[in-house]
PDB file of C-alpha atoms in Angstrom:
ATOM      1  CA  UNK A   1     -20.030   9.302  -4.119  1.00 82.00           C
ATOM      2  CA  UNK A   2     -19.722   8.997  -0.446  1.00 87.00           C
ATOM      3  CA  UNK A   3     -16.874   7.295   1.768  1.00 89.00           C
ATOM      4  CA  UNK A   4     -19.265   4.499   2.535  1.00 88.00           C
ATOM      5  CA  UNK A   5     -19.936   3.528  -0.593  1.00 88.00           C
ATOM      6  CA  UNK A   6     -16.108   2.551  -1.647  1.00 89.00           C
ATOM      7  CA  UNK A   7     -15.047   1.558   1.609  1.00 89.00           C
ATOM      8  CA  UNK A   8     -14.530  -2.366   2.989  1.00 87.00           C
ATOM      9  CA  UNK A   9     -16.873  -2.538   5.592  1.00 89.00           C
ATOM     10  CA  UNK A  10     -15.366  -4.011   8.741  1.00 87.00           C
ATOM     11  CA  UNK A  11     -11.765  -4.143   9.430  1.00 88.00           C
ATOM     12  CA  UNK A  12      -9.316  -7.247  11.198  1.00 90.00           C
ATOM     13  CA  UNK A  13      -8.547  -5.742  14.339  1.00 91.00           C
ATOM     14  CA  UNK A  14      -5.823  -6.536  17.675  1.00 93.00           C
ATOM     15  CA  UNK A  15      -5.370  -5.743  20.919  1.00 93.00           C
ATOM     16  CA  UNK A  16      -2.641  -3.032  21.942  1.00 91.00           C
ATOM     17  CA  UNK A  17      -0.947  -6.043  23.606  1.00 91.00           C
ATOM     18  CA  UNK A  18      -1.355  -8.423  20.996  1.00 92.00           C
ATOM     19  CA  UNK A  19       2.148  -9.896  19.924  1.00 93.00           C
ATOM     20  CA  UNK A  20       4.039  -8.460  16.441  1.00 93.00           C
ATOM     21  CA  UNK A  21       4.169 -11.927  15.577  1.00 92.00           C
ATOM     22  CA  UNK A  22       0.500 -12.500  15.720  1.00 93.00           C
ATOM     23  CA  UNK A  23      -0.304  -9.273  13.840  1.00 93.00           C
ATOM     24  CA  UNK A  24       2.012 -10.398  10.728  1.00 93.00           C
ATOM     25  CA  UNK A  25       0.322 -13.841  10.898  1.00 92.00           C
ATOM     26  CA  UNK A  26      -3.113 -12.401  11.105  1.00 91.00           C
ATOM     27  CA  UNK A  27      -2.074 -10.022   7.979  1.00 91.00           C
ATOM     28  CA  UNK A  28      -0.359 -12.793   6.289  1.00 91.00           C
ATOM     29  CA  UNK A  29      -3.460 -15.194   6.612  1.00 90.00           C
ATOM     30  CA  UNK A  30      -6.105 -12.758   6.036  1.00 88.00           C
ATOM     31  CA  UNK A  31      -3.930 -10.888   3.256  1.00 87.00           C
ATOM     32  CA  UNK A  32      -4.936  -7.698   4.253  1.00 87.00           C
ATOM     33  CA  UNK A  33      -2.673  -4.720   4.509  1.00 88.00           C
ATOM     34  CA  UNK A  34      -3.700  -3.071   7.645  1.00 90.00           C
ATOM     35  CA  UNK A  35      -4.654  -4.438  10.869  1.00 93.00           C
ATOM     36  CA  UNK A  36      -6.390  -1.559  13.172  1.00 93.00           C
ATOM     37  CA  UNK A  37      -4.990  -1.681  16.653  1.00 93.00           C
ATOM     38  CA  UNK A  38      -7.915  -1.196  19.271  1.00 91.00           C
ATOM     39  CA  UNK A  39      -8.082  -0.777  23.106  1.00 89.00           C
ATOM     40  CA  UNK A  40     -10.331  -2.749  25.364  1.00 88.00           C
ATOM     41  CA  UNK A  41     -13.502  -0.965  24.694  1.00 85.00           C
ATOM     42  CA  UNK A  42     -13.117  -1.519  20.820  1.00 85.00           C
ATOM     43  CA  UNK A  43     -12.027   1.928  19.872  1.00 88.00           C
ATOM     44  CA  UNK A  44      -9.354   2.695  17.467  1.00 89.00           C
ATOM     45  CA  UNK A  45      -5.711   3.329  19.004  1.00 90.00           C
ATOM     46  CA  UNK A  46      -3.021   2.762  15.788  1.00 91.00           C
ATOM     47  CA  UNK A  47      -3.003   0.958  12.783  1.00 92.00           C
ATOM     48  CA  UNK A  48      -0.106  -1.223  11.584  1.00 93.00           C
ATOM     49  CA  UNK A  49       0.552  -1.592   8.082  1.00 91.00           C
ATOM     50  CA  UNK A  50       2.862  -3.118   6.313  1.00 91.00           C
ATOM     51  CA  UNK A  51       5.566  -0.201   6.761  1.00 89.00           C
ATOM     52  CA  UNK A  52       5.273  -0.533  10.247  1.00 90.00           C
ATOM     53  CA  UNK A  53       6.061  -4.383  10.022  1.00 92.00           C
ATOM     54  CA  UNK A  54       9.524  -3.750   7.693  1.00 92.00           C
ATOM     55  CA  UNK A  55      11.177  -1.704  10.187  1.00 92.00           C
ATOM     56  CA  UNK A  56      11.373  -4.673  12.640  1.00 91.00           C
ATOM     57  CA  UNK A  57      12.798  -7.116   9.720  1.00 90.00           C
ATOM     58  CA  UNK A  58      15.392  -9.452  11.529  1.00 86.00           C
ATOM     59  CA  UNK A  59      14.403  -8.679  14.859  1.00 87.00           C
ATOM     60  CA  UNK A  60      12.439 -10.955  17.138  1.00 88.00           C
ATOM     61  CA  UNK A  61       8.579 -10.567  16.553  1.00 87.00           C
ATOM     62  CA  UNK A  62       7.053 -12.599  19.941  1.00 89.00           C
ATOM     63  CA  UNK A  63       8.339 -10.258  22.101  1.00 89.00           C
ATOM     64  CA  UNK A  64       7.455  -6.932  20.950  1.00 90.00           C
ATOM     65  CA  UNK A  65       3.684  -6.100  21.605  1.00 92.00           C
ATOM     66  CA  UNK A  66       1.363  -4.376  18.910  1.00 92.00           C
ATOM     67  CA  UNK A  67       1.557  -1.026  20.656  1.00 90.00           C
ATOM     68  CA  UNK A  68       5.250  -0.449  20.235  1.00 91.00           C
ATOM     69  CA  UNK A  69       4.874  -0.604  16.695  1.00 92.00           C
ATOM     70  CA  UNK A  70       1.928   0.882  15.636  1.00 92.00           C
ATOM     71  CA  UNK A  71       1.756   4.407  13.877  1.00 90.00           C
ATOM     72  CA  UNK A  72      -1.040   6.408  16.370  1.00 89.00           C
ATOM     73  CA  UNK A  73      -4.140   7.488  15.087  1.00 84.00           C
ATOM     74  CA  UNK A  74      -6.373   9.876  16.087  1.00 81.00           C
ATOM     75  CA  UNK A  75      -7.765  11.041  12.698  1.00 81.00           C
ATOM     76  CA  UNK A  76     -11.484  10.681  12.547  1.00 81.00           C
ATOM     77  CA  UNK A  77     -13.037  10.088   9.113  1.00 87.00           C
ATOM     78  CA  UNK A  78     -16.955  10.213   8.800  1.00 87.00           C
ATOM     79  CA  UNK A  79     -18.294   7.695   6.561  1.00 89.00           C
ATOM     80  CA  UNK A  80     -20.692  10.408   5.052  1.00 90.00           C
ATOM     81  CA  UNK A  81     -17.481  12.405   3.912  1.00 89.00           C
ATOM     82  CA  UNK A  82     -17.289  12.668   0.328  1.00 89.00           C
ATOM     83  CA  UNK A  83     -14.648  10.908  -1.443  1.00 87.00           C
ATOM     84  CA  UNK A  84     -12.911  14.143  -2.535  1.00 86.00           C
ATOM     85  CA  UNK A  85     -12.628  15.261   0.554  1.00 88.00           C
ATOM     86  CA  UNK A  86     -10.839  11.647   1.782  1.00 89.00           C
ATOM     87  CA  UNK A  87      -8.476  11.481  -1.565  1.00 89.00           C
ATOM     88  CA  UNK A  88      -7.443  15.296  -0.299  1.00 88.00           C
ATOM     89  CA  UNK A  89      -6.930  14.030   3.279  1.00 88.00           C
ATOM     90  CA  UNK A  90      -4.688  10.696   2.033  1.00 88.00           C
ATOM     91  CA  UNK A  91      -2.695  13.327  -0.073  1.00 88.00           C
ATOM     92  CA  UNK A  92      -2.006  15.624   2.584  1.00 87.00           C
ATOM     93  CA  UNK A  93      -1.281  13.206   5.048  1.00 85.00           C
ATOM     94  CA  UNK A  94       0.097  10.447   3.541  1.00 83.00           C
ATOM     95  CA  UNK A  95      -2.071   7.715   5.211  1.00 84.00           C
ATOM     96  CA  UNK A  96      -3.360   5.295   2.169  1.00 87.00           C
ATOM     97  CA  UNK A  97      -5.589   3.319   4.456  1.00 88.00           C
ATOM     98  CA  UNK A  98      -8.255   5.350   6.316  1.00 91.00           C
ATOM     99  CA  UNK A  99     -10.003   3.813   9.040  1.00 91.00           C
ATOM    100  CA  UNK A 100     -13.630   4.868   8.673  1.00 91.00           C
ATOM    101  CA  UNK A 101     -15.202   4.861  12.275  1.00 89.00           C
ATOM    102  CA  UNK A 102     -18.984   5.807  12.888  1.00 82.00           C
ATOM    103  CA  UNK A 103     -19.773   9.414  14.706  1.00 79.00           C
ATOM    104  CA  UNK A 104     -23.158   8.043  15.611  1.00 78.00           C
ATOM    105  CA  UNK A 105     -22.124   5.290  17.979  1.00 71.00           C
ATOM    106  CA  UNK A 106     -20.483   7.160  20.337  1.00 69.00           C
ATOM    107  CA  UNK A 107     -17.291   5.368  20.685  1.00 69.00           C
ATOM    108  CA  UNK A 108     -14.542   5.260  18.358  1.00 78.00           C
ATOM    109  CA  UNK A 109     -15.790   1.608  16.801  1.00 84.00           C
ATOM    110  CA  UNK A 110     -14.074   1.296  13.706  1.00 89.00           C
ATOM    111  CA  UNK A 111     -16.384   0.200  11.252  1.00 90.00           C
ATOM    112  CA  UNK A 112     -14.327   0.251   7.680  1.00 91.00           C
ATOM    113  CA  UNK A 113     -11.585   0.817   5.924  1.00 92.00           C
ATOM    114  CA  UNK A 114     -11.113   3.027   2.627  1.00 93.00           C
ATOM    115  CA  UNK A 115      -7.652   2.171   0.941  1.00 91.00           C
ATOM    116  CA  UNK A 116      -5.971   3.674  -2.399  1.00 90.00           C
ATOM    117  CA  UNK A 117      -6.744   0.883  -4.183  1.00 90.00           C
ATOM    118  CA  UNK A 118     -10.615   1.165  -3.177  1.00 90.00           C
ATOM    119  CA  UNK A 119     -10.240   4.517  -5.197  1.00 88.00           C
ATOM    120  CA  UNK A 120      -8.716   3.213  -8.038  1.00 88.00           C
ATOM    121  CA  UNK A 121     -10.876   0.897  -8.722  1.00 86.00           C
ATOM    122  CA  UNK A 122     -13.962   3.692  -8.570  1.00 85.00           C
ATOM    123  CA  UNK A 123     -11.943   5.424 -11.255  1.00 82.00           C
ATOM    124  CA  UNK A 124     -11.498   2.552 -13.439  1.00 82.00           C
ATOM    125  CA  UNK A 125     -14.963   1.973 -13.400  1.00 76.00           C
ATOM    126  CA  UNK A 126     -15.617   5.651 -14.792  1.00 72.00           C
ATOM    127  CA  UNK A 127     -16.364   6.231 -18.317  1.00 65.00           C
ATOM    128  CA  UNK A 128     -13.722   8.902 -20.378  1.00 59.00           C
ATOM    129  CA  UNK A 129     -14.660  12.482 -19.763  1.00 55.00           C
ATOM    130  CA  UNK A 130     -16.099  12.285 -16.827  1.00 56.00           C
ATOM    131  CA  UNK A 131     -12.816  12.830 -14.872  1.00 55.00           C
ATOM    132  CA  UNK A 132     -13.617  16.704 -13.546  1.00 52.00           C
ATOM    133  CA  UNK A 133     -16.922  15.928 -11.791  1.00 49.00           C
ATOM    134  CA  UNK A 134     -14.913  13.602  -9.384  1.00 51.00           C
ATOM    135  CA  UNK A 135     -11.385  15.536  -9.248  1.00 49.00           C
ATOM    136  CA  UNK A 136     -12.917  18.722  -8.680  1.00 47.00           C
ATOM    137  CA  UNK A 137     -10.416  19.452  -5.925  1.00 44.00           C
ATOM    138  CA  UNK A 138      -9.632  22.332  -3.575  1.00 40.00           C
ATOM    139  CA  UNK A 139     -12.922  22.189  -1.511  1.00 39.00           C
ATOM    140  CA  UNK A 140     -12.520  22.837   2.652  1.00 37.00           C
ATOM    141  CA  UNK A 141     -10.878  19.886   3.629  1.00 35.00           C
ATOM    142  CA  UNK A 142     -11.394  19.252   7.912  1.00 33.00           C
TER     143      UNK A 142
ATOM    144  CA  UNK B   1      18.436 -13.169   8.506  1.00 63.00           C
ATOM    145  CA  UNK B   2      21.050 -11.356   7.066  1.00 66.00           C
ATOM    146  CA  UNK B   3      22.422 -13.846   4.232  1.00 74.00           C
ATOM    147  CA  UNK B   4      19.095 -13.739   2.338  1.00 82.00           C
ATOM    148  CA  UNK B   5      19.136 -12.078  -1.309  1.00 84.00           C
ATOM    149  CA  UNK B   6      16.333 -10.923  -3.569  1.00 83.00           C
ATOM    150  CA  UNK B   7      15.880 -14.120  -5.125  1.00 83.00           C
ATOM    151  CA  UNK B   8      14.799 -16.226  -2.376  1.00 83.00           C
ATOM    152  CA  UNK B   9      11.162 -14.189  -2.365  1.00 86.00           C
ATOM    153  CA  UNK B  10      10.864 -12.843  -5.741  1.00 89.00           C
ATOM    154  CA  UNK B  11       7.578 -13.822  -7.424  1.00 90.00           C
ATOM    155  CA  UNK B  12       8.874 -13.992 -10.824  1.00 91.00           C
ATOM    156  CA  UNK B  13       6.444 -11.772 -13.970  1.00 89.00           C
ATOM    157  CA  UNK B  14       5.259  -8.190 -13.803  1.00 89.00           C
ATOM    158  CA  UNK B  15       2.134  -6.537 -14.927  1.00 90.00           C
ATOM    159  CA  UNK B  16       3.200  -4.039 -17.243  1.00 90.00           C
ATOM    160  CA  UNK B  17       2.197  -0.656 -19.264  1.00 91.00           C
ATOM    161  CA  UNK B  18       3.945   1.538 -21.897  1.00 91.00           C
ATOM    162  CA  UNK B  19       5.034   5.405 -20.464  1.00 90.00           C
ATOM    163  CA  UNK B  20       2.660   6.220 -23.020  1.00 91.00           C
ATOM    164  CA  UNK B  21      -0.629   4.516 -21.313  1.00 90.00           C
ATOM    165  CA  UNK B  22      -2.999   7.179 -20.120  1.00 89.00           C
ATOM    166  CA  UNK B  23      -3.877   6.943 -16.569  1.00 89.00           C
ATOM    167  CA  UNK B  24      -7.779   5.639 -16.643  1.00 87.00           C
ATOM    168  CA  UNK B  25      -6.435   2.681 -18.499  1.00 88.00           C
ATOM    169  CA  UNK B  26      -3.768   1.643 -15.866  1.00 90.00           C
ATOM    170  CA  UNK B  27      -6.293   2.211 -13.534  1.00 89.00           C
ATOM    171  CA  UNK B  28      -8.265  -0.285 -14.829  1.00 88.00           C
ATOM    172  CA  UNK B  29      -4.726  -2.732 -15.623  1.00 90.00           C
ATOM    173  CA  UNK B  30      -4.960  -2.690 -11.908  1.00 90.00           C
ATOM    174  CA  UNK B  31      -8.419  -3.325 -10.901  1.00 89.00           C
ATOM    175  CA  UNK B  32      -8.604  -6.509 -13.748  1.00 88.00           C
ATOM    176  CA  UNK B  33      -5.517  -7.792 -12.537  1.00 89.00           C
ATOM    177  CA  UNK B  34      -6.365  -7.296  -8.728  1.00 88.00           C
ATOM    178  CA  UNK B  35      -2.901  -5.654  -8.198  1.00 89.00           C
ATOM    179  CA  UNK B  36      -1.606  -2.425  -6.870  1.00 89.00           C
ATOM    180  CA  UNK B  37       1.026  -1.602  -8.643  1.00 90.00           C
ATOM    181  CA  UNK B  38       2.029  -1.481 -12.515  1.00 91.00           C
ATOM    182  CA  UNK B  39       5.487  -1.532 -13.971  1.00 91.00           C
ATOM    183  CA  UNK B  40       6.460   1.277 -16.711  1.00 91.00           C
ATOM    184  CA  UNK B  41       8.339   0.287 -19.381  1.00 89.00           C
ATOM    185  CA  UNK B  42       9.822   2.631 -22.337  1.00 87.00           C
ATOM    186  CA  UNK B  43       9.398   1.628 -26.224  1.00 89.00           C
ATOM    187  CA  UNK B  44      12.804  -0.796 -26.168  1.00 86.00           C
ATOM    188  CA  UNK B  45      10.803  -2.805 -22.847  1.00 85.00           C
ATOM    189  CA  UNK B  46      13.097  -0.971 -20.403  1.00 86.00           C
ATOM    190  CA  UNK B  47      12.026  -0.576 -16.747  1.00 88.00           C
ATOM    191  CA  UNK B  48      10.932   3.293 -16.265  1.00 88.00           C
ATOM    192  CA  UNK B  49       9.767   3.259 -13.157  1.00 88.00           C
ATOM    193  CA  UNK B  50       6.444   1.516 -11.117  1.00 89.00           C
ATOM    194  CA  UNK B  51       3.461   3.574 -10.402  1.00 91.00           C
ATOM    195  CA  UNK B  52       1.314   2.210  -7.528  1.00 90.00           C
ATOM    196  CA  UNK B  53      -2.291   2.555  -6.062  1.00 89.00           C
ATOM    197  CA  UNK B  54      -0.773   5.355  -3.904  1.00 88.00           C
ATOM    198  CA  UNK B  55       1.008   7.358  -6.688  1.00 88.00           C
ATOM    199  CA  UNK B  56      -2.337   7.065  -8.735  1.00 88.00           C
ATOM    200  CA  UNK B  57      -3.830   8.966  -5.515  1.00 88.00           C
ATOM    201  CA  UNK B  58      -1.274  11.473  -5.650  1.00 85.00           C
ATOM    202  CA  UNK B  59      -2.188  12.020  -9.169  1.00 84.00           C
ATOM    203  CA  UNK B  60      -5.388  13.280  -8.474  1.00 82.00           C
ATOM    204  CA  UNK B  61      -6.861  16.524 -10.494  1.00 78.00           C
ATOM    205  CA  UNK B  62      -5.137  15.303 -13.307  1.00 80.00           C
ATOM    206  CA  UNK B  63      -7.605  14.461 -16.226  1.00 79.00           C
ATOM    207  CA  UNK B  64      -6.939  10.752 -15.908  1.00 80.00           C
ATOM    208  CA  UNK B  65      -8.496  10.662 -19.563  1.00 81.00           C
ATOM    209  CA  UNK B  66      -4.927  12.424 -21.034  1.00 84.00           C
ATOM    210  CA  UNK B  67      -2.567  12.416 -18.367  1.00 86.00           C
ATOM    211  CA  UNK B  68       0.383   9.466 -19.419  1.00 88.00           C
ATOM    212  CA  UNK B  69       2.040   7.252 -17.179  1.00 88.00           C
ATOM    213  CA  UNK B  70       5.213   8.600 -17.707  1.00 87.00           C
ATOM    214  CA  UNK B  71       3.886  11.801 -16.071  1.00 87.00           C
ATOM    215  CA  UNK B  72       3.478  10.121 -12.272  1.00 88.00           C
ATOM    216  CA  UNK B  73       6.183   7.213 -11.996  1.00 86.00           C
ATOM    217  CA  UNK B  74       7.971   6.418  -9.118  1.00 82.00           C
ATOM    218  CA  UNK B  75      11.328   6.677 -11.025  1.00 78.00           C
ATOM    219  CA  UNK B  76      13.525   3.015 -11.306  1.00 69.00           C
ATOM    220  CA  UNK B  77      16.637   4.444  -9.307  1.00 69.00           C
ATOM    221  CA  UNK B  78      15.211   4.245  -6.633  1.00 69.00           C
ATOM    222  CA  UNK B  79      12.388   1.531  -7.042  1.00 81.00           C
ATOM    223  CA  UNK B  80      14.964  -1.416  -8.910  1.00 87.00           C
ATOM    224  CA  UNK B  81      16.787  -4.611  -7.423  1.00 89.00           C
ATOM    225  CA  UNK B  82      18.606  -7.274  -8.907  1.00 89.00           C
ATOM    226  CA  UNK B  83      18.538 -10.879  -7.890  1.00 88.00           C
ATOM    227  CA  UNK B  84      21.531 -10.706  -5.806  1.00 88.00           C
ATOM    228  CA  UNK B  85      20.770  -7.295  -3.707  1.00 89.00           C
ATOM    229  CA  UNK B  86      20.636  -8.450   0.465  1.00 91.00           C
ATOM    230  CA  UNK B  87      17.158  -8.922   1.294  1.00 91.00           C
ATOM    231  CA  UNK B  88      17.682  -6.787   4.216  1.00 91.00           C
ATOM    232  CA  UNK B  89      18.870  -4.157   1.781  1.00 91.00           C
ATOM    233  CA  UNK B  90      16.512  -4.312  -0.164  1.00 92.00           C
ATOM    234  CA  UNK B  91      13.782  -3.811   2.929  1.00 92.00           C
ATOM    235  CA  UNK B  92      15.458  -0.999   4.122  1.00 91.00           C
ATOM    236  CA  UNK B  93      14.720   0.608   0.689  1.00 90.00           C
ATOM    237  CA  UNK B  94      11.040  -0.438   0.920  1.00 89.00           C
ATOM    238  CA  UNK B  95      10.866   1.432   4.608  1.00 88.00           C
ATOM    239  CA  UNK B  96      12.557   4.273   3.546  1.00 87.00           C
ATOM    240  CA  UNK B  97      10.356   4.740   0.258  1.00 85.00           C
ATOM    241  CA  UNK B  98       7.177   3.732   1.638  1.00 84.00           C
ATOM    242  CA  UNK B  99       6.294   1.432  -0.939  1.00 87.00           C
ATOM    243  CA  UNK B 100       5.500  -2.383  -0.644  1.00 88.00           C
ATOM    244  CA  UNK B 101       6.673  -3.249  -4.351  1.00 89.00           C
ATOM    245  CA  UNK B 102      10.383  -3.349  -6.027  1.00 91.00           C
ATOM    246  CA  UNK B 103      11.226  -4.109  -8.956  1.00 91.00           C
ATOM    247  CA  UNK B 104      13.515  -6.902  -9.566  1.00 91.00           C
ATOM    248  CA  UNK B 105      15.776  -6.776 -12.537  1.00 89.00           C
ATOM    249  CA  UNK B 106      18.638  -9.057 -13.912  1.00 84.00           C
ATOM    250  CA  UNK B 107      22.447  -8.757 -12.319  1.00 79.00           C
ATOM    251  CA  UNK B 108      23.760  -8.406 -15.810  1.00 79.00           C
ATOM    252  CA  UNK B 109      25.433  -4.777 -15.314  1.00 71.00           C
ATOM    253  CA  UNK B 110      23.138  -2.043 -17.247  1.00 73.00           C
ATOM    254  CA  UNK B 111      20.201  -4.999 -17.451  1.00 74.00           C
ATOM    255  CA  UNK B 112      16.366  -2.867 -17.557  1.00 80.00           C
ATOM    256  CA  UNK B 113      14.599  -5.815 -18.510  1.00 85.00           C
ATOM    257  CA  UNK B 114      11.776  -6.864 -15.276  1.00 88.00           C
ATOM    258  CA  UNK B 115      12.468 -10.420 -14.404  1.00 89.00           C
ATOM    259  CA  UNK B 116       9.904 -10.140 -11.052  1.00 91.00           C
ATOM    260  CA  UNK B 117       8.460  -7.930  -8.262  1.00 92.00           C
ATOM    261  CA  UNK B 118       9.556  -8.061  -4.563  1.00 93.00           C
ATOM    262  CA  UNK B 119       6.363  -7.500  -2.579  1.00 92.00           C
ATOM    263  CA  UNK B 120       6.115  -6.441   1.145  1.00 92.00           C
ATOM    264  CA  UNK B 121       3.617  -8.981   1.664  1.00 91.00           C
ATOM    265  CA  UNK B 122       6.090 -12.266   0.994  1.00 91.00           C
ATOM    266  CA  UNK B 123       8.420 -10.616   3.369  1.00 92.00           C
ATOM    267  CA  UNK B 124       6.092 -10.178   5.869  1.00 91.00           C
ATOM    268  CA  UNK B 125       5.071 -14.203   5.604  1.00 91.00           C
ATOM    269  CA  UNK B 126       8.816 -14.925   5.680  1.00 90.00           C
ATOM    270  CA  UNK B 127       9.377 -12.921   8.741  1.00 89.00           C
ATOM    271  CA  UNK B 128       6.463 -14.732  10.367  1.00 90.00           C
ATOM    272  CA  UNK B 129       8.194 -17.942   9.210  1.00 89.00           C
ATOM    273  CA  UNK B 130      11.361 -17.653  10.159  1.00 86.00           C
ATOM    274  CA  UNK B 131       9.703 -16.472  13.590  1.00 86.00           C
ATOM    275  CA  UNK B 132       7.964 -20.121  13.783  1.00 85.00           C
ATOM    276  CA  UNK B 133      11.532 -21.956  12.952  1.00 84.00           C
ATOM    277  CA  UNK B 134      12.956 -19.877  15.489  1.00 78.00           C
ATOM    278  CA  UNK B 135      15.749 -18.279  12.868  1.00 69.00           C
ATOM    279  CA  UNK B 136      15.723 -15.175  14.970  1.00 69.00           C
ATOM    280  CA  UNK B 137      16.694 -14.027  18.682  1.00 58.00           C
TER     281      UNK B 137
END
């Protein structure tokens, strides 16, 4: 099983200057939990969650601009990664949402998202006893 | 913002399991329920703790087959609210946890019965709100 299989193809994107306000409307509306923060040219620059969005509770939300919130991200995960290898990487870095971006393109175009819950649901789906195949862990990771 | 308790976004109900579930079956509480989190409650229907989509990840290498739910919680002291906490309070707790669910439990002192979940995703639409109504400066 491959990252491309159990990730959400195509992600909600904003602009680096995009307003906080219009990022929690955009998640609110959409109901997605991650909005990928991209420059000009399309290519990934942060990602906002909603973690990002709690610390600024209270405060005024038009005036701050996506790019003073976001968490940066510079981690690039192939889509032909296995999905061991991108339930290692979410453990060891702590990043539940991994934006998926394409190596072939040339630019960093985002082109999915793999969450937690994306994994989850792959394990649900798995009959008893056949656990070890898939959590055969410990391989190189990066 | 600062007057706001618990109560005022509290989506009242939990999904729930026993300590006792094995993982693979709260998996798939999750997936049928389309939710990302699942409360643990003890034998008496006292809050445990929550495990979410994130702990389950954390859990990985476990046989999900055998291993219980008891085994992975997020532990209630740190993951429990009551009606009355300060919504800003309880955000803070959310921030500082990194999790986007709390459970919500009665004021009665001692109370470990789940009356609702507090979800990052109502407080995000009531920040945007009170952004529209111009609430904040």
């Amino acid at each position: 099983m491959r990252v491309c299989d159990l990730m959400h193809k195509g992600v909600i994107s904003c602009l680096a200057d995009d307003s906080v306000y219009d990022v929690a409307r955009m998640m609110d509306d959409n109901h997605f939990r991650s909005v990928v923060v991209v420059n000009e040219g399309g290519e990934v620059w942060g990602i906002i969650t909603y973690r990002e969005l709690l610390f600024h509770y209270g405060e005024n939300l038009s005036n701050k601009k996506a790019q003073d919130i976001m968490r940066p991200y510079r981690i690039e995960v192939d889509p032909q990664w296995p999905v061991e290898k991108a339930i290692e990487f979410m453990i060891r870095s702590k990043y539940y949402h991994l934006i998926i971006v394409d190596p072939h393109v040339g630019t960093k175009w985002p082109v999915g998202i793999l969450t937690s819950f994306d994994i989850v649901q792959y394990m649900a789906g798995l009959e008893a006893g056949h656990f070890e195949q898939l959590l055969r862990l410990g391989g190189e990771v990066l | 913002m600062n007057r706001e308790r618990v109560a005022q976004c509290i989506r009242r109900g939990a999904i729930t399991c026993n300590e006792e579930t094995t993982l693979h079956f709260v998996a798939q509480i999750m997936v049928v329920n389309r939710i990302r989190y699942c409360v643990v409650l003890n034998n008496n229907r006292e809050v445990v703790g929550f495990i979410s989509s994130d702990t389950m990840i954390n859990a990985f290498g476990k046989d999900f087959g055998t291993a219980k739910a008891k085994d992975i919680i997020t532990r209630d002291s740190i993951t429990t609210v009551t009606l009355s906490t300060p919504l800003r309070d309880a955000v803070t707790l959310m921030s500082r946890e990194g999790v986007e669910h709390l459970i919500v439990v009665s004021d009665k002192a001692g109370s470990r019965a789940v009356i609702g979940m507090l979800f990052a995703s109502d407080i995000i639409a009531y920040m945007a709100e009170e952004q529209e109504q111009g609430a904040v400066s």
